[in-house]
């Protein structure tokens, strides 16, 4: 299925982003070289981005992400690597934390007002990933969600 044919609700459900945001990410990675898949066809940027986002959201094996787009696992790996490398190269444009004490306190008050959680400076995406502790360091790996 091409990106242009995906409704916004499906885009949000499968990729966790709106069509507008996915389009923006496509523009960010548009400078990626168009490499072939071992055949005569290059993988379009939209497919590269959709494959990478699908992989990020499912945290699954690479083959299912490729099956959805009709490309091999090796091509999926190259897409994920290229998109990830590009996004890691530009974090300062999108990830900002307050630098001085006043900004930090204002941000903490904002989070406390919204969620009732004090002293918060940022969140990632709300997905809870339990961490299994090692035998010698249980207190370091405390899973607060289960506590």
PDB file of C-alpha atoms in Angstrom:
ATOM      1  CA  UNK A   1       0.000   0.000   0.000  1.00  0.00           C
ATOM      2  CA  UNK A   2       1.391   3.401  -0.913  1.00  0.00           C
ATOM      3  CA  UNK A   3       1.679   6.163   1.652  1.00  0.00           C
ATOM      4  CA  UNK A   4      -0.689   8.362  -0.341  1.00  0.00           C
ATOM      5  CA  UNK A   5      -3.433   5.714  -0.032  1.00  0.00           C
ATOM      6  CA  UNK A   6      -3.196   5.319   3.755  1.00  0.00           C
ATOM      7  CA  UNK A   7      -5.930   7.150   5.683  1.00  0.00           C
ATOM      8  CA  UNK A   8      -4.762   9.298   8.609  1.00  0.00           C
ATOM      9  CA  UNK A   9      -6.398   7.004  11.190  1.00  0.00           C
ATOM     10  CA  UNK A  10      -4.528   3.976   9.792  1.00  0.00           C
ATOM     11  CA  UNK A  11      -1.313   5.965   9.708  1.00  0.00           C
ATOM     12  CA  UNK A  12      -1.745   6.895  13.368  1.00  0.00           C
ATOM     13  CA  UNK A  13      -2.621   3.329  14.368  1.00  0.00           C
ATOM     14  CA  UNK A  14       0.213   1.630  12.483  1.00  0.00           C
ATOM     15  CA  UNK A  15       2.975   4.247  12.642  1.00  0.00           C
ATOM     16  CA  UNK A  16       1.933   6.268  15.735  1.00  0.00           C
ATOM     17  CA  UNK A  17       2.120   9.503  13.755  1.00  0.00           C
ATOM     18  CA  UNK A  18      -0.297  11.544  11.654  1.00  0.00           C
ATOM     19  CA  UNK A  19       0.096  11.578   7.870  1.00  0.00           C
ATOM     20  CA  UNK A  20       1.350  15.157   8.190  1.00  0.00           C
ATOM     21  CA  UNK A  21       4.106  14.129  10.622  1.00  0.00           C
ATOM     22  CA  UNK A  22       5.102  11.128   8.499  1.00  0.00           C
ATOM     23  CA  UNK A  23       5.292  13.460   5.489  1.00  0.00           C
ATOM     24  CA  UNK A  24       7.539  15.780   7.503  1.00  0.00           C
ATOM     25  CA  UNK A  25       9.811  12.861   8.434  1.00  0.00           C
ATOM     26  CA  UNK A  26       9.923  11.882   4.750  1.00  0.00           C
ATOM     27  CA  UNK A  27      11.123  15.392   3.889  1.00  0.00           C
ATOM     28  CA  UNK A  28      13.795  15.135   6.592  1.00  0.00           C
ATOM     29  CA  UNK A  29      15.172  11.913   5.134  1.00  0.00           C
ATOM     30  CA  UNK A  30      14.623  12.814   1.483  1.00  0.00           C
ATOM     31  CA  UNK A  31      18.355  13.409   1.055  1.00  0.00           C
ATOM     32  CA  UNK A  32      19.018   9.701   1.598  1.00  0.00           C
ATOM     33  CA  UNK A  33      20.550   8.096  -1.467  1.00  0.00           C
ATOM     34  CA  UNK A  34      18.048   6.116  -3.492  1.00  0.00           C
ATOM     35  CA  UNK A  35      19.581   2.669  -3.430  1.00  0.00           C
ATOM     36  CA  UNK A  36      18.174  -0.312  -5.221  1.00  0.00           C
ATOM     37  CA  UNK A  37      16.819  -3.434  -3.570  1.00  0.00           C
ATOM     38  CA  UNK A  38      19.175  -5.688  -5.490  1.00  0.00           C
ATOM     39  CA  UNK A  39      16.953  -5.351  -8.550  1.00  0.00           C
ATOM     40  CA  UNK A  40      16.262  -2.455 -10.849  1.00  0.00           C
ATOM     41  CA  UNK A  41      13.920  -0.526  -8.541  1.00  0.00           C
ATOM     42  CA  UNK A  42      14.958   1.942  -5.860  1.00  0.00           C
ATOM     43  CA  UNK A  43      13.003   2.062  -2.594  1.00  0.00           C
ATOM     44  CA  UNK A  44      11.073   5.338  -2.350  1.00  0.00           C
ATOM     45  CA  UNK A  45      11.691   7.538   0.688  1.00  0.00           C
ATOM     46  CA  UNK A  46       8.077   7.107   1.836  1.00  0.00           C
ATOM     47  CA  UNK A  47       8.529   3.332   1.926  1.00  0.00           C
ATOM     48  CA  UNK A  48      11.828   3.654   3.809  1.00  0.00           C
ATOM     49  CA  UNK A  49      10.197   5.865   6.429  1.00  0.00           C
ATOM     50  CA  UNK A  50       7.055   3.724   6.733  1.00  0.00           C
ATOM     51  CA  UNK A  51       9.129   0.554   7.127  1.00  0.00           C
ATOM     52  CA  UNK A  52      11.305   2.170   9.813  1.00  0.00           C
ATOM     53  CA  UNK A  53       8.342   3.636  11.704  1.00  0.00           C
ATOM     54  CA  UNK A  54       6.488   0.315  11.517  1.00  0.00           C
ATOM     55  CA  UNK A  55       9.528  -1.433  12.934  1.00  0.00           C
ATOM     56  CA  UNK A  56       9.900   1.146  15.731  1.00  0.00           C
ATOM     57  CA  UNK A  57       6.239   0.860  16.733  1.00  0.00           C
ATOM     58  CA  UNK A  58       5.994  -2.933  16.632  1.00  0.00           C
ATOM     59  CA  UNK A  59       9.438  -3.631  18.102  1.00  0.00           C
ATOM     60  CA  UNK A  60       9.234  -6.832  16.125  1.00  0.00           C
ATOM     61  CA  UNK A  61      11.455  -8.712  13.766  1.00  0.00           C
ATOM     62  CA  UNK A  62      12.364  -6.973  10.529  1.00  0.00           C
ATOM     63  CA  UNK A  63      10.725  -9.512   8.221  1.00  0.00           C
ATOM     64  CA  UNK A  64       7.092  -8.580   9.101  1.00  0.00           C
ATOM     65  CA  UNK A  65       7.861  -4.911   8.368  1.00  0.00           C
ATOM     66  CA  UNK A  66       9.210  -5.972   4.982  1.00  0.00           C
ATOM     67  CA  UNK A  67       6.265  -8.235   4.265  1.00  0.00           C
ATOM     68  CA  UNK A  68       3.888  -5.285   4.602  1.00  0.00           C
ATOM     69  CA  UNK A  69       5.885  -3.302   2.029  1.00  0.00           C
ATOM     70  CA  UNK A  70       6.914  -6.212  -0.179  1.00  0.00           C
ATOM     71  CA  UNK A  71      10.665  -5.855   0.395  1.00  0.00           C
ATOM     72  CA  UNK A  72      13.281  -8.250   1.736  1.00  0.00           C
ATOM     73  CA  UNK A  73      14.562  -8.373   5.305  1.00  0.00           C
ATOM     74  CA  UNK A  74      17.942  -7.084   4.091  1.00  0.00           C
ATOM     75  CA  UNK A  75      16.237  -4.070   2.501  1.00  0.00           C
ATOM     76  CA  UNK A  76      14.224  -3.499   5.681  1.00  0.00           C
ATOM     77  CA  UNK A  77      17.477  -3.470   7.646  1.00  0.00           C
ATOM     78  CA  UNK A  78      18.974  -0.881   5.281  1.00  0.00           C
ATOM     79  CA  UNK A  79      15.815   1.280   5.484  1.00  0.00           C
ATOM     80  CA  UNK A  80      15.774   1.197   9.293  1.00  0.00           C
ATOM     81  CA  UNK A  81      19.476   1.989   9.468  1.00  0.00           C
ATOM     82  CA  UNK A  82      19.265   4.890   6.999  1.00  0.00           C
ATOM     83  CA  UNK A  83      16.200   6.494   8.614  1.00  0.00           C
ATOM     84  CA  UNK A  84      17.551   5.983  12.146  1.00  0.00           C
ATOM     85  CA  UNK A  85      20.951   7.450  11.260  1.00  0.00           C
ATOM     86  CA  UNK A  86      19.252  10.494   9.736  1.00  0.00           C
ATOM     87  CA  UNK A  87      16.975  11.059  12.742  1.00  0.00           C
ATOM     88  CA  UNK A  88      19.872  10.648  15.175  1.00  0.00           C
ATOM     89  CA  UNK A  89      21.805  13.307  13.256  1.00  0.00           C
ATOM     90  CA  UNK A  90      19.180  16.018  13.911  1.00  0.00           C
ATOM     91  CA  UNK A  91      17.917  15.594  17.498  1.00  0.00           C
ATOM     92  CA  UNK A  92      18.721  19.147  18.600  1.00  0.00           C
ATOM     93  CA  UNK A  93      16.081  20.439  16.197  1.00  0.00           C
ATOM     94  CA  UNK A  94      13.328  18.468  17.961  1.00  0.00           C
ATOM     95  CA  UNK A  95      14.447  17.460  21.449  1.00  0.00           C
ATOM     96  CA  UNK A  96      14.790  20.368  23.820  1.00  0.00           C
ATOM     97  CA  UNK A  97      15.200  20.404  27.574  1.00  0.00           C
ATOM     98  CA  UNK A  98      15.170  23.548  29.693  1.00  0.00           C
ATOM     99  CA  UNK A  99      18.644  24.784  30.426  1.00  0.00           C
ATOM    100  CA  UNK A 100      18.223  27.011  33.460  1.00  0.00           C
ATOM    101  CA  UNK A 101      16.599  26.415  36.845  1.00  0.00           C
ATOM    102  CA  UNK A 102      13.603  28.701  36.182  1.00  0.00           C
ATOM    103  CA  UNK A 103      12.744  26.879  32.935  1.00  0.00           C
ATOM    104  CA  UNK A 104      13.129  23.494  34.642  1.00  0.00           C
ATOM    105  CA  UNK A 105      10.811  24.509  37.474  1.00  0.00           C
ATOM    106  CA  UNK A 106       8.231  25.884  35.023  1.00  0.00           C
ATOM    107  CA  UNK A 107       8.306  22.651  33.030  1.00  0.00           C
ATOM    108  CA  UNK A 108       7.945  20.574  36.211  1.00  0.00           C
ATOM    109  CA  UNK A 109       4.922  22.664  37.281  1.00  0.00           C
ATOM    110  CA  UNK A 110       3.376  22.132  33.843  1.00  0.00           C
ATOM    111  CA  UNK A 111       3.733  18.347  34.058  1.00  0.00           C
ATOM    112  CA  UNK A 112       2.419  18.363  37.626  1.00  0.00           C
ATOM    113  CA  UNK A 113      -0.606  20.377  36.510  1.00  0.00           C
ATOM    114  CA  UNK A 114      -1.367  18.046  33.587  1.00  0.00           C
ATOM    115  CA  UNK A 115      -0.572  14.655  35.122  1.00  0.00           C
ATOM    116  CA  UNK A 116      -0.215  15.257  38.826  1.00  0.00           C
ATOM    117  CA  UNK A 117       3.350  13.971  38.771  1.00  0.00           C
ATOM    118  CA  UNK A 118       5.896  16.294  40.380  1.00  0.00           C
ATOM    119  CA  UNK A 119       9.480  16.939  39.248  1.00  0.00           C
ATOM    120  CA  UNK A 120       9.034  15.633  35.644  1.00  0.00           C
ATOM    121  CA  UNK A 121      11.178  17.170  32.895  1.00  0.00           C
ATOM    122  CA  UNK A 122      10.122  14.997  29.937  1.00  0.00           C
ATOM    123  CA  UNK A 123       8.437  11.863  28.701  1.00  0.00           C
ATOM    124  CA  UNK A 124       9.166   9.588  25.799  1.00  0.00           C
ATOM    125  CA  UNK A 125       5.986   7.950  24.538  1.00  0.00           C
ATOM    126  CA  UNK A 126       4.139   6.425  27.445  1.00  0.00           C
ATOM    127  CA  UNK A 127       4.998   2.838  26.576  1.00  0.00           C
ATOM    128  CA  UNK A 128       5.959   0.855  29.642  1.00  0.00           C
ATOM    129  CA  UNK A 129       8.794  -1.582  29.060  1.00  0.00           C
ATOM    130  CA  UNK A 130       9.468  -3.748  32.112  1.00  0.00           C
ATOM    131  CA  UNK A 131      13.155  -4.363  32.768  1.00  0.00           C
ATOM    132  CA  UNK A 132      14.227  -7.658  34.290  1.00  0.00           C
ATOM    133  CA  UNK A 133      16.875  -7.083  36.958  1.00  0.00           C
ATOM    134  CA  UNK A 134      20.181  -8.862  37.145  1.00  0.00           C
ATOM    135  CA  UNK A 135      20.732 -11.011  40.215  1.00  0.00           C
ATOM    136  CA  UNK A 136      23.237  -8.704  41.915  1.00  0.00           C
ATOM    137  CA  UNK A 137      21.582  -5.350  41.203  1.00  0.00           C
ATOM    138  CA  UNK A 138      17.843  -5.733  41.836  1.00  0.00           C
ATOM    139  CA  UNK A 139      17.468  -2.249  43.355  1.00  0.00           C
ATOM    140  CA  UNK A 140      19.037  -0.574  40.308  1.00  0.00           C
ATOM    141  CA  UNK A 141      16.498  -2.225  38.000  1.00  0.00           C
ATOM    142  CA  UNK A 142      13.375  -1.684  40.129  1.00  0.00           C
ATOM    143  CA  UNK A 143      10.279  -1.801  37.967  1.00  0.00           C
ATOM    144  CA  UNK A 144       8.303   1.047  39.543  1.00  0.00           C
ATOM    145  CA  UNK A 145       5.172   0.183  37.561  1.00  0.00           C
ATOM    146  CA  UNK A 146       4.883  -3.118  39.453  1.00  0.00           C
ATOM    147  CA  UNK A 147       5.755  -1.585  42.827  1.00  0.00           C
TER     148      UNK A 147
END
